[in-house]
Coordinates of C-alpha atoms in Angstrom, one line a residue:
Chain A
X1 CA 0.0 0.0 -0.1
X2 CA 2.7 2.4 0.8
X3 CA 4.1 2.5 -2.6
X4 CA 0.9 4.1 -3.9
X5 CA 1.2 7.2 -1.5
X6 CA 2.0 10.2 -3.6
X7 CA 5.6 11.2 -3.1
X8 CA 4.4 14.8 -3.4
X9 CA 2.6 14.4 -0.1
X10 CA 5.6 12.9 1.6
X11 CA 7.6 15.9 0.4
X12 CA 5.0 18.3 1.8
X13 CA 4.8 16.8 5.2
X14 CA 8.6 16.7 5.5
X15 CA 8.8 20.4 4.2
X16 CA 6.5 21.3 7.1
X17 CA 8.5 19.1 9.6
X18 CA 11.8 20.7 8.6
X19 CA 10.3 24.2 8.6
X20 CA 8.7 23.5 12.1
X21 CA 12.0 22.3 13.6
X22 CA 13.8 25.4 12.1
X23 CA 11.2 27.9 13.7
X24 CA 11.6 25.9 17.1
X25 CA 15.3 26.1 16.8
X26 CA 15.1 29.9 16.2
X27 CA 12.6 30.8 18.9
X28 CA 12.7 28.3 21.8
X29 CA 14.0 29.7 24.9
X30 CA 14.8 32.8 23.3
X31 CA 15.7 35.1 26.2
X32 CA 17.4 38.5 25.3
X33 CA 17.4 40.8 22.3
X34 CA 16.2 39.4 19.0
X35 CA 18.7 41.2 17.0
X36 CA 21.3 39.2 18.7
X37 CA 19.5 36.0 18.7
X38 CA 18.4 35.9 15.1
X39 CA 21.7 36.3 13.4
X40 CA 23.4 34.1 16.0
X41 CA 21.1 31.2 15.5
X42 CA 20.5 32.0 11.9
X43 CA 24.1 31.4 11.1
X44 CA 23.9 28.0 12.8
X45 CA 20.7 27.1 11.0
X46 CA 22.1 28.1 7.7
X47 CA 25.3 26.0 8.2
X48 CA 23.0 23.0 9.3
X49 CA 20.8 23.4 6.3
X50 CA 23.9 23.7 4.0
X51 CA 25.5 20.5 5.6
X52 CA 22.4 18.6 5.7
X53 CA 21.9 19.3 1.9
X54 CA 25.5 18.3 1.0
X55 CA 25.5 15.2 2.9
X56 CA 22.1 14.0 1.9
X57 CA 22.7 14.6 -1.7
X58 CA 26.2 13.1 -1.8
X59 CA 25.1 10.0 0.0
X60 CA 22.2 9.3 -2.2
X61 CA 24.3 9.9 -5.4
X62 CA 27.1 7.9 -4.1
X63 CA 24.8 5.1 -3.5
X64 CA 23.3 5.4 -6.7
X65 CA 26.5 5.1 -8.7
X66 CA 27.9 2.3 -6.6
X67 CA 24.6 0.4 -6.7
X68 CA 24.9 -0.2 -2.9
X69 CA 22.7 1.0 -0.2
X70 CA 25.1 0.7 2.7
X71 CA 28.0 2.6 1.4
X72 CA 28.5 6.3 2.2
X73 CA 31.1 8.7 0.8
X74 CA 32.8 8.4 4.2
X75 CA 34.1 4.9 3.0
X76 CA 36.2 6.6 0.6
X77 CA 38.3 7.9 3.5
X78 CA 37.0 11.4 3.5
X79 CA 36.4 11.5 7.3
X80 CA 39.7 9.8 7.9
X81 CA 41.6 12.3 5.7
X82 CA 40.0 15.1 7.6
X83 CA 41.2 13.7 11.0
X84 CA 44.6 13.2 9.5
X85 CA 44.8 16.8 8.3
X86 CA 43.8 18.1 11.8
X87 CA 46.1 15.8 13.7
X88 CA 48.9 16.5 11.3
X89 CA 48.4 20.3 11.8
X90 CA 48.4 20.0 15.4
X91 CA 51.4 17.6 15.5
X92 CA 53.5 19.8 13.2
X93 CA 52.7 23.4 14.1
X94 CA 50.9 23.0 17.5
X95 CA 47.5 24.2 18.6
X96 CA 48.7 27.8 19.5
X97 CA 49.9 28.7 16.1
X98 CA 47.1 26.8 14.5
X99 CA 44.5 29.0 16.2
X100 CA 46.3 32.1 14.9
X101 CA 46.1 30.9 11.2
X102 CA 43.7 32.6 9.0
X103 CA 40.6 30.2 9.2
X104 CA 39.9 31.0 5.5
X105 CA 43.4 29.7 4.6
X106 CA 42.8 26.6 6.7
X107 CA 39.5 26.0 5.0
X108 CA 41.0 26.4 1.5
X109 CA 43.7 24.2 2.4
X110 CA 41.5 21.3 3.9
X111 CA 39.1 21.4 0.8
X112 CA 41.9 21.4 -1.6
X113 CA 43.5 18.4 0.1
X114 CA 40.4 16.4 0.2
X115 CA 39.6 17.2 -3.4
X116 CA 43.0 16.5 -4.6
X117 CA 43.0 13.1 -2.9
X118 CA 39.6 12.1 -4.3
X119 CA 40.3 13.3 -7.9
X120 CA 43.6 11.6 -7.9
X121 CA 41.7 8.4 -6.9
X122 CA 39.1 8.8 -9.6
X123 CA 41.5 9.7 -12.3
X124 CA 43.6 6.6 -11.6
X125 CA 40.6 4.5 -11.5
X126 CA 39.1 5.6 -14.8
X127 CA 42.3 6.2 -16.9
X128 CA 42.6 2.4 -17.0
X129 CA 39.2 2.1 -18.8
X130 CA 37.6 -1.0 -17.3
X131 CA 38.5 -0.9 -13.6
X132 CA 35.6 -1.3 -11.4
X133 CA 33.8 0.9 -8.9
X134 CA 34.3 -1.8 -6.4
X135 CA 38.0 -1.5 -6.7
X136 CA 37.7 2.3 -6.1
X137 CA 35.7 1.7 -2.9
X138 CA 38.2 -1.0 -1.7
X139 CA 41.2 1.4 -2.3
X140 CA 39.2 4.2 -0.6
X141 CA 38.7 1.7 2.5
X142 CA 42.4 0.9 2.5
X143 CA 43.5 4.6 2.4
X144 CA 41.0 5.2 5.1
X145 CA 42.5 2.6 7.3
X146 CA 46.0 4.1 6.4
X147 CA 45.0 7.7 7.4
X148 CA 43.4 6.4 10.6
X149 CA 46.4 4.6 11.6
X150 CA 48.7 7.6 10.9
X151 CA 46.4 9.8 12.9
X152 CA 46.3 7.4 15.9
X153 CA 50.0 7.2 15.8
X154 CA 50.5 10.9 15.9
X155 CA 47.8 11.2 18.5
X156 CA 49.7 8.9 20.8
X157 CA 52.8 10.9 20.7
X158 CA 51.6 14.6 21.1
X159 CA 51.2 16.4 24.3
X160 CA 48.0 15.3 26.2
X161 CA 46.7 18.9 26.3
X162 CA 47.1 19.2 22.6
X163 CA 45.2 15.9 22.3
X164 CA 42.2 17.2 24.2
X165 CA 42.2 20.2 21.8
X166 CA 42.5 18.0 19.0
X167 CA 39.5 15.8 20.0
X168 CA 37.3 18.8 20.2
X169 CA 38.1 19.7 16.6
X170 CA 37.2 16.1 15.6
X171 CA 33.6 16.3 16.5
X172 CA 31.2 17.9 14.1
X173 CA 30.2 21.2 15.7
X174 CA 27.9 23.9 14.5
X175 CA 28.8 26.2 17.2
X176 CA 31.8 27.8 15.8
X177 CA 31.2 28.3 12.1
X178 CA 32.8 31.4 10.7
X179 CA 30.2 33.6 8.8
X180 CA 32.7 34.4 5.9
X181 CA 33.5 30.6 5.4
X182 CA 29.8 30.0 5.5
X183 CA 29.3 32.3 2.6
X184 CA 32.1 30.7 0.6
X185 CA 30.8 27.2 1.2
X186 CA 27.2 28.3 0.3
X187 CA 28.5 29.7 -3.0
X188 CA 30.4 26.5 -3.7
X189 CA 27.6 24.1 -2.9
X190 CA 25.1 26.2 -4.7
X191 CA 27.1 26.0 -7.9
X192 CA 27.6 22.2 -7.4
X193 CA 24.0 21.8 -6.8
X194 CA 23.0 23.6 -10.0
X195 CA 25.3 21.4 -12.0
X196 CA 23.9 18.3 -10.2
X197 CA 20.3 19.5 -10.8
X198 CA 20.8 19.5 -14.6
X199 CA 21.8 15.8 -14.5
X200 CA 18.7 14.9 -12.7
X201 CA 17.4 12.4 -15.5
X202 CA 20.7 10.7 -15.6
X203 CA 20.8 9.5 -12.1
X204 CA 17.6 7.3 -12.5
X205 CA 19.3 5.5 -15.5
X206 CA 22.7 5.1 -13.7
X207 CA 20.8 3.2 -10.9
X208 CA 20.0 0.6 -13.7
X209 CA 23.6 -0.4 -13.9
X210 CA 26.4 0.1 -16.5
X211 CA 25.1 -2.0 -19.4
X212 CA 21.5 -0.6 -19.3
X213 CA 22.7 2.9 -19.0
X214 CA 25.1 2.5 -22.0
X215 CA 22.2 0.9 -23.9
X216 CA 20.1 3.9 -23.2
X217 CA 22.7 6.2 -24.5
X218 CA 24.4 7.5 -21.4
X219 CA 28.1 7.9 -21.4
X220 CA 28.5 5.8 -18.3
X221 CA 32.2 6.6 -17.6
X222 CA 31.8 10.2 -18.0
X223 CA 28.5 10.4 -16.0
X224 CA 29.8 8.3 -13.0
X225 CA 33.1 10.4 -12.9
X226 CA 30.9 13.7 -12.9
X227 CA 28.8 12.3 -10.1
X228 CA 31.7 11.3 -8.0
X229 CA 33.4 14.7 -8.4
X230 CA 30.1 16.4 -7.3
X231 CA 30.1 13.9 -4.4
X232 CA 33.6 14.8 -3.3
X233 CA 33.1 18.6 -3.6
X234 CA 30.0 18.4 -1.5
X235 CA 31.6 16.2 1.2
X236 CA 34.9 18.0 1.2
X237 CA 33.3 21.5 1.7
X238 CA 30.8 20.4 4.5
X239 CA 33.5 18.4 6.2
X240 CA 36.0 21.3 6.2
X241 CA 33.2 23.6 7.4
X242 CA 32.0 21.8 10.6
X243 CA 34.2 18.5 10.8
X244 CA 33.2 14.8 10.1
X245 CA 29.6 14.7 9.4
X246 CA 28.8 12.0 6.9
X247 CA 27.6 9.7 9.9
X248 CA 23.9 10.5 9.3
X249 CA 24.1 10.2 5.4
X250 CA 23.4 6.5 5.5
X251 CA 20.5 7.1 7.9
X252 CA 18.7 9.8 5.8
X253 CA 19.4 8.2 2.4
X254 CA 17.7 4.9 3.5
X255 CA 15.0 6.7 5.4
X256 CA 14.4 8.7 2.1
X257 CA 14.2 5.4 0.0
X258 CA 11.6 4.1 2.4
X259 CA 9.6 7.3 2.7
X260 CA 9.6 8.4 -1.0
X261 CA 8.4 5.1 -2.1
X262 CA 9.6 5.7 -5.7
X263 CA 13.0 5.3 -7.4
X264 CA 12.8 8.7 -9.1
X265 CA 15.8 10.8 -7.8
X266 CA 13.5 13.8 -8.6
X267 CA 11.7 12.8 -5.4
X268 CA 14.2 10.8 -3.3
X269 CA 16.8 13.6 -3.4
X270 CA 14.5 16.4 -2.0
X271 CA 13.1 13.9 0.6
X272 CA 16.5 13.0 1.7
X273 CA 17.5 16.7 2.0
X274 CA 14.4 17.6 4.0
X275 CA 15.0 14.5 6.3
X276 CA 18.6 15.6 6.8
X277 CA 17.7 19.2 7.6
X278 CA 15.0 17.8 10.2
X279 CA 17.6 15.5 11.6
X280 CA 20.4 17.9 12.1
X281 CA 18.4 20.9 13.4
X282 CA 16.3 18.6 15.5
X283 CA 19.4 16.8 16.7
X284 CA 21.0 20.2 17.6
X285 CA 17.9 21.2 19.3
X286 CA 17.9 18.2 21.6
X287 CA 21.5 18.5 22.1
X288 CA 21.2 22.1 23.3
X289 CA 18.0 22.0 25.2
X290 CA 17.8 18.6 26.7
X291 CA 21.6 17.6 27.1
X292 CA 22.9 21.2 27.5
X293 CA 25.7 20.4 25.0
X294 CA 26.8 17.5 27.2
X295 CA 27.1 15.1 24.4
X296 CA 28.1 14.9 20.7
X297 CA 25.6 15.6 17.9
X298 CA 26.3 12.4 16.1
X299 CA 25.2 10.4 19.3
X300 CA 21.9 12.2 19.5
X301 CA 21.0 11.7 15.6
X302 CA 22.3 8.2 15.4
X303 CA 20.3 7.2 18.5
X304 CA 17.1 8.7 17.5
X305 CA 17.5 8.1 13.8
X306 CA 18.6 4.5 14.2
X307 CA 15.4 3.8 16.3
X308 CA 13.2 5.3 13.6
X309 CA 15.0 3.5 10.9
X310 CA 14.8 0.1 12.6
X311 CA 11.1 0.8 13.3
X312 CA 10.5 1.5 9.5
X313 CA 12.4 -1.6 8.5
X314 CA 10.5 -3.9 10.9
X315 CA 7.1 -2.4 9.7
X316 CA 8.3 -2.8 6.2
X317 CA 8.9 -6.5 6.6
X318 CA 5.8 -7.0 8.7
X319 CA 3.7 -5.6 5.9
Chain B
X1 CA 23.1 -2.9 -42.0
X2 CA 25.5 -3.9 -39.3
X3 CA 29.0 -4.4 -40.8
X4 CA 31.6 -6.0 -38.7
X5 CA 35.1 -6.0 -40.0
X6 CA 38.1 -7.8 -38.3
X7 CA 37.1 -7.5 -34.7
X8 CA 39.0 -9.1 -32.1
X9 CA 38.8 -9.3 -28.3
X10 CA 41.7 -10.3 -26.3
X11 CA 42.1 -10.5 -22.5
X12 CA 45.9 -10.6 -21.8
X13 CA 46.9 -13.5 -23.8
X14 CA 43.6 -15.2 -24.3
X15 CA 41.8 -14.3 -27.5
X16 CA 38.1 -14.5 -27.1
X17 CA 36.9 -13.3 -30.5
X18 CA 39.5 -13.7 -33.3
X19 CA 39.2 -11.5 -36.4
X20 CA 35.5 -11.9 -37.1
X21 CA 34.0 -10.2 -40.1
X22 CA 30.3 -10.3 -40.9
X23 CA 27.6 -8.3 -42.6
X24 CA 24.3 -8.6 -40.9
X25 CA 21.5 -7.5 -43.3
X26 CA 18.6 -5.3 -42.6
X27 CA 15.4 -6.7 -41.4
X28 CA 14.8 -10.4 -40.3
X29 CA 16.3 -12.4 -37.6
X30 CA 19.9 -13.4 -37.4
X31 CA 20.9 -16.1 -34.8
X32 CA 24.3 -16.6 -33.4
X33 CA 24.9 -20.3 -32.4
X34 CA 28.0 -22.0 -30.9
X35 CA 28.9 -23.9 -27.8
X36 CA 29.8 -22.1 -24.4
X37 CA 32.8 -20.0 -24.4
X38 CA 32.8 -19.5 -28.3
X39 CA 32.6 -15.7 -28.0
X40 CA 29.1 -15.3 -28.9
X41 CA 28.1 -13.0 -26.1
X42 CA 31.4 -11.0 -26.4
X43 CA 30.6 -10.5 -30.1
X44 CA 27.2 -9.1 -29.2
X45 CA 28.5 -6.8 -26.5
X46 CA 31.2 -5.4 -28.8
X47 CA 28.6 -4.8 -31.5
X48 CA 26.5 -2.8 -28.9
X49 CA 29.6 -0.8 -27.5
X50 CA 29.2 -2.5 -24.0
X51 CA 32.7 -3.9 -24.3
X52 CA 35.5 -2.1 -26.1
X53 CA 37.2 -4.2 -28.8
X54 CA 40.8 -4.8 -29.1
X55 CA 41.1 -4.2 -32.8
X56 CA 38.5 -3.9 -35.8
X57 CA 35.5 -1.8 -36.5
X58 CA 31.7 -2.2 -36.2
X59 CA 29.4 0.1 -38.1
X60 CA 25.6 0.3 -37.7
X61 CA 24.2 2.1 -40.8
X62 CA 27.5 3.5 -41.3
X63 CA 28.0 4.8 -37.8
X64 CA 31.1 3.6 -36.0
X65 CA 29.8 2.4 -32.7
X66 CA 33.0 3.3 -30.8
X67 CA 33.0 6.9 -32.2
X68 CA 29.4 7.8 -32.4
X69 CA 28.0 9.5 -29.4
X70 CA 26.3 7.0 -27.2
X71 CA 22.9 8.9 -27.3
X72 CA 22.7 8.9 -31.0
X73 CA 23.4 5.3 -31.2
X74 CA 20.7 4.4 -28.5
X75 CA 18.1 5.5 -31.0
X76 CA 19.4 3.0 -33.6
X77 CA 20.4 0.0 -31.6
X78 CA 19.5 -1.5 -28.4
X79 CA 20.7 -4.6 -26.6
X80 CA 19.3 -7.0 -23.8
X81 CA 21.8 -8.9 -22.0
X82 CA 21.1 -11.7 -19.5
X83 CA 20.6 -11.3 -15.6
X84 CA 20.5 -7.7 -14.7
X85 CA 21.1 -6.4 -11.4
X86 CA 19.0 -3.4 -10.6
X87 CA 19.5 -1.3 -7.4
X88 CA 16.3 0.5 -7.4
X89 CA 12.7 -0.9 -6.8
X90 CA 10.9 -0.5 -10.1
X91 CA 7.5 -1.5 -11.4
X92 CA 7.2 -2.9 -14.8
X93 CA 5.9 0.3 -16.3
X94 CA 8.9 2.3 -14.7
X95 CA 11.2 -0.1 -16.4
X96 CA 9.5 0.0 -19.7
X97 CA 9.4 3.8 -19.7
X98 CA 13.2 3.9 -19.3
X99 CA 13.3 2.7 -22.9
X100 CA 12.1 6.1 -23.9
X101 CA 15.1 7.9 -22.1
X102 CA 17.1 8.2 -25.4
X103 CA 14.2 10.5 -26.7
X104 CA 13.0 12.2 -23.6
X105 CA 15.9 12.3 -21.3
X106 CA 13.6 11.4 -18.5
X107 CA 10.8 14.0 -19.2
X108 CA 8.3 11.6 -20.6
X109 CA 5.7 13.1 -23.1
X110 CA 2.4 11.7 -24.0
X111 CA 4.0 10.1 -27.1
X112 CA 6.5 8.4 -24.8
X113 CA 3.7 7.0 -22.6
X114 CA 1.8 5.6 -25.5
X115 CA 4.8 4.0 -26.9
X116 CA 5.4 2.3 -23.5
X117 CA 1.8 1.2 -23.3
X118 CA 2.1 -0.2 -26.8
X119 CA 5.3 -2.2 -25.7
X120 CA 3.5 -3.4 -22.6
X121 CA 0.5 -4.5 -24.8
X122 CA 2.8 -6.2 -27.3
X123 CA 4.4 -8.4 -24.6
X124 CA 0.9 -9.0 -22.8
X125 CA 2.0 -7.4 -19.6
X126 CA -1.0 -5.3 -19.0
X127 CA -2.0 -7.0 -15.8
X128 CA 1.5 -6.8 -14.4
X129 CA 2.2 -3.3 -15.3
X130 CA 2.0 -1.8 -11.9
X131 CA 3.7 -4.7 -10.1
X132 CA 7.4 -4.6 -8.8
X133 CA 10.0 -6.4 -10.7
X134 CA 11.2 -8.2 -7.6
X135 CA 7.6 -9.6 -7.4
X136 CA 7.6 -11.2 -10.8
X137 CA 8.7 -14.6 -11.8
X138 CA 12.0 -15.0 -14.0
X139 CA 10.0 -15.4 -17.1
X140 CA 7.8 -12.3 -16.5
X141 CA 10.6 -10.2 -15.7
X142 CA 12.4 -11.4 -18.8
X143 CA 9.3 -10.1 -20.8
X144 CA 9.5 -6.8 -19.0
X145 CA 13.0 -6.3 -20.1
X146 CA 12.2 -7.2 -23.8
X147 CA 9.3 -4.7 -23.5
X148 CA 11.9 -2.2 -22.4
X149 CA 14.1 -2.7 -25.4
X150 CA 11.2 -2.7 -27.7
X151 CA 10.0 0.6 -26.3
X152 CA 13.4 2.1 -27.1
X153 CA 12.1 1.6 -30.7
X154 CA 15.5 1.0 -32.5
X155 CA 15.9 -0.5 -36.0
X156 CA 18.4 -3.0 -34.5
X157 CA 17.7 -5.0 -31.3
X158 CA 20.3 -7.5 -30.0
X159 CA 19.4 -10.1 -27.5
X160 CA 21.7 -12.2 -25.5
X161 CA 19.9 -15.5 -24.8
X162 CA 16.3 -14.2 -24.7
X163 CA 15.0 -17.7 -23.9
X164 CA 16.8 -17.8 -20.6
X165 CA 14.3 -18.5 -17.7
X166 CA 11.5 -19.2 -20.0
X167 CA 9.5 -22.4 -20.1
X168 CA 8.6 -24.0 -23.5
X169 CA 5.3 -22.1 -23.7
X170 CA 7.0 -18.8 -23.0
X171 CA 10.0 -19.6 -25.2
X172 CA 7.7 -20.2 -28.2
X173 CA 5.8 -17.1 -27.4
X174 CA 8.9 -15.0 -27.2
X175 CA 10.3 -16.3 -30.6
X176 CA 6.9 -15.7 -32.3
X177 CA 6.9 -12.2 -30.9
X178 CA 10.3 -11.5 -32.1
X179 CA 9.3 -12.9 -35.5
X180 CA 6.4 -10.5 -35.5
X181 CA 8.6 -7.7 -34.5
X182 CA 10.9 -8.4 -37.4
X183 CA 8.1 -9.0 -39.8
X184 CA 5.5 -6.2 -38.9
X185 CA 7.7 -3.6 -37.1
X186 CA 10.7 -4.1 -39.8
X187 CA 13.3 -4.7 -37.0
X188 CA 16.7 -6.2 -37.6
X189 CA 17.0 -8.7 -34.8
X190 CA 20.2 -10.5 -33.7
X191 CA 20.0 -13.3 -31.1
X192 CA 22.4 -15.5 -29.3
X193 CA 20.7 -18.8 -29.0
X194 CA 21.6 -22.1 -27.5
X195 CA 18.6 -24.3 -28.7
X196 CA 19.4 -24.6 -32.5
X197 CA 16.0 -25.8 -33.1
X198 CA 14.6 -22.5 -32.3
X199 CA 17.4 -20.9 -34.5
X200 CA 16.4 -23.3 -37.3
X201 CA 12.7 -22.6 -37.1
X202 CA 12.7 -18.8 -36.6
X203 CA 15.8 -17.2 -38.1
X204 CA 16.4 -16.0 -41.6
X205 CA 20.2 -16.4 -41.1
X206 CA 22.4 -18.3 -38.8
X207 CA 25.9 -17.6 -37.7
X208 CA 28.0 -20.2 -36.2
X209 CA 31.2 -19.7 -33.9
X210 CA 33.6 -21.9 -32.4
X211 CA 36.6 -20.8 -30.1
X212 CA 36.3 -17.2 -31.1
X213 CA 36.1 -17.8 -34.7
X214 CA 33.3 -17.4 -37.2
X215 CA 33.1 -20.7 -38.8
X216 CA 30.0 -20.7 -40.9
X217 CA 27.1 -18.6 -41.8
X218 CA 24.1 -19.1 -44.1
X219 CA 20.4 -19.9 -44.2
X220 CA 19.0 -22.3 -41.6
X221 CA 19.0 -25.1 -44.3
X222 CA 22.7 -24.6 -44.9
X223 CA 23.6 -24.6 -41.3
X224 CA 21.2 -27.4 -40.1
X225 CA 23.1 -30.2 -41.6
X226 CA 25.0 -33.1 -39.9
X227 CA 28.4 -32.0 -41.0
X228 CA 27.9 -28.3 -40.1
X229 CA 26.6 -29.1 -36.4
X230 CA 29.4 -31.5 -35.9
X231 CA 31.9 -28.8 -36.9
X232 CA 30.2 -26.3 -34.4
X233 CA 29.5 -28.5 -31.5
X234 CA 31.8 -31.6 -31.9
X235 CA 28.6 -33.8 -31.6
X236 CA 27.1 -36.2 -34.0
X237 CA 23.5 -35.0 -34.3
X238 CA 20.7 -36.6 -36.3
X239 CA 19.0 -33.8 -38.5
X240 CA 15.5 -34.6 -39.5
X241 CA 13.0 -33.0 -41.8
X242 CA 9.8 -32.5 -39.9
X243 CA 6.9 -30.7 -41.7
X244 CA 9.4 -28.7 -43.9
X245 CA 11.6 -27.7 -40.8
X246 CA 15.0 -29.0 -40.0
X247 CA 15.0 -30.2 -36.5
X248 CA 18.2 -31.6 -34.6
X249 CA 17.5 -34.6 -32.4
X250 CA 20.2 -34.2 -29.9
X251 CA 18.7 -35.3 -26.6
X252 CA 20.1 -38.8 -26.5

């Protein structure tokens, strides 16, 4: 029965939920002057919406081209690379000098490093012609492990005080987003999204597999490379902005498939984005109001989201 | 016309298809026969640009398949391989409508929808149109895929073992349907077949391969002889004339 439900209705309901959560976040417990609260919380909300969009879109697209619903771009070693960059920076130049660096410079450096890594990986993969996507994923996993071991090696030998500072940087946080970085990130993600929007019809075909897409006249190699590059820009920018955040991509992507009840990316992508916004803003709301910042956002989202997802799965099989 | 000249496919030192040249005429059914590993499927996927060739060229109506943009070729030639793995959960109608992608790029027009309905009707899938593919039997799913490539409405349609998963009733139904498509819709159909009796009864032209080499080609009467079949399959087979059709009795 659920398949017959119009995806439009799901979209409208989710849009209402996301808007509701945002309004709650902006107004709940607002004591003090509005001209302070609105810009302060507005920056947070904007960065959350941006990151939610980037993660939802990149996860769905990555799963489409890899024909796999349990992979996320983080498996390609993005999070691990971010951790390595942060650890390496603190290890080599120390936290004191790091905080004095221009954040824009740091942001540019992080994005470039992650983009360079992923495009090198893709170029190597597709220059040979017939190497498979699974090999790409495997190589990504191996690199991830390498990056993680290098980081944990460095973490073991740095000063314990530095380590505490480092750990703080390794949790995704929306509390300290620089507004000029936010503007740059918004611009980049907007451009990428417009490019991605124009390929909308291709995604559905790519999901049918390589041979069917070639038969239907899609230049498969080029399309997959384009999608992977879009994914890596989205993930790099959002990770450099707030820290490792791919954790909830898997959750929102699979929730979106369940709720949208259609294979069409025209619906699945917006559903995933709205879900991600509701998750992130709602999670942050719980984090701030219920736990008074005493825990990490990923824990809140994964706990609540995981339960919802399990409930959906069980209901789905009982059907 | 599909013109194949000197194509070769090699993986490292193994040559799977060895310098095959062949002209497949317009209209009608051409069947490719040969034992397992003879290179039939590889030949088919090189013709349809799914597999790059090591050497040689294939042209379809004068268009080189490796150089022509994929979306141009998708309006001329379509291919159906065996066992697809599809990630998304699709209904039969969703799948068939994908056949219109080369024309509509995902934005279906009324014309596209009526083409899809026609293809669904042609395969007798009306009752199943809104069922999900994973809820169908192997044979029904096979017919849904055939509907998709017919919906693509190309002059040339290539099938790799279209009778896989089909019982005898549906196998005969499928061959009759392909014959109809060739006769009434003026399609050029190329098939890889394992059952030589189906090849004998329904094709206009048979191509026989062995160890990557094209060893014989000709009309069913020319290929369905004791000597030819021995050469292709290494088997002594009784060929009988039954009601004007040449049937191989190879079961015992």
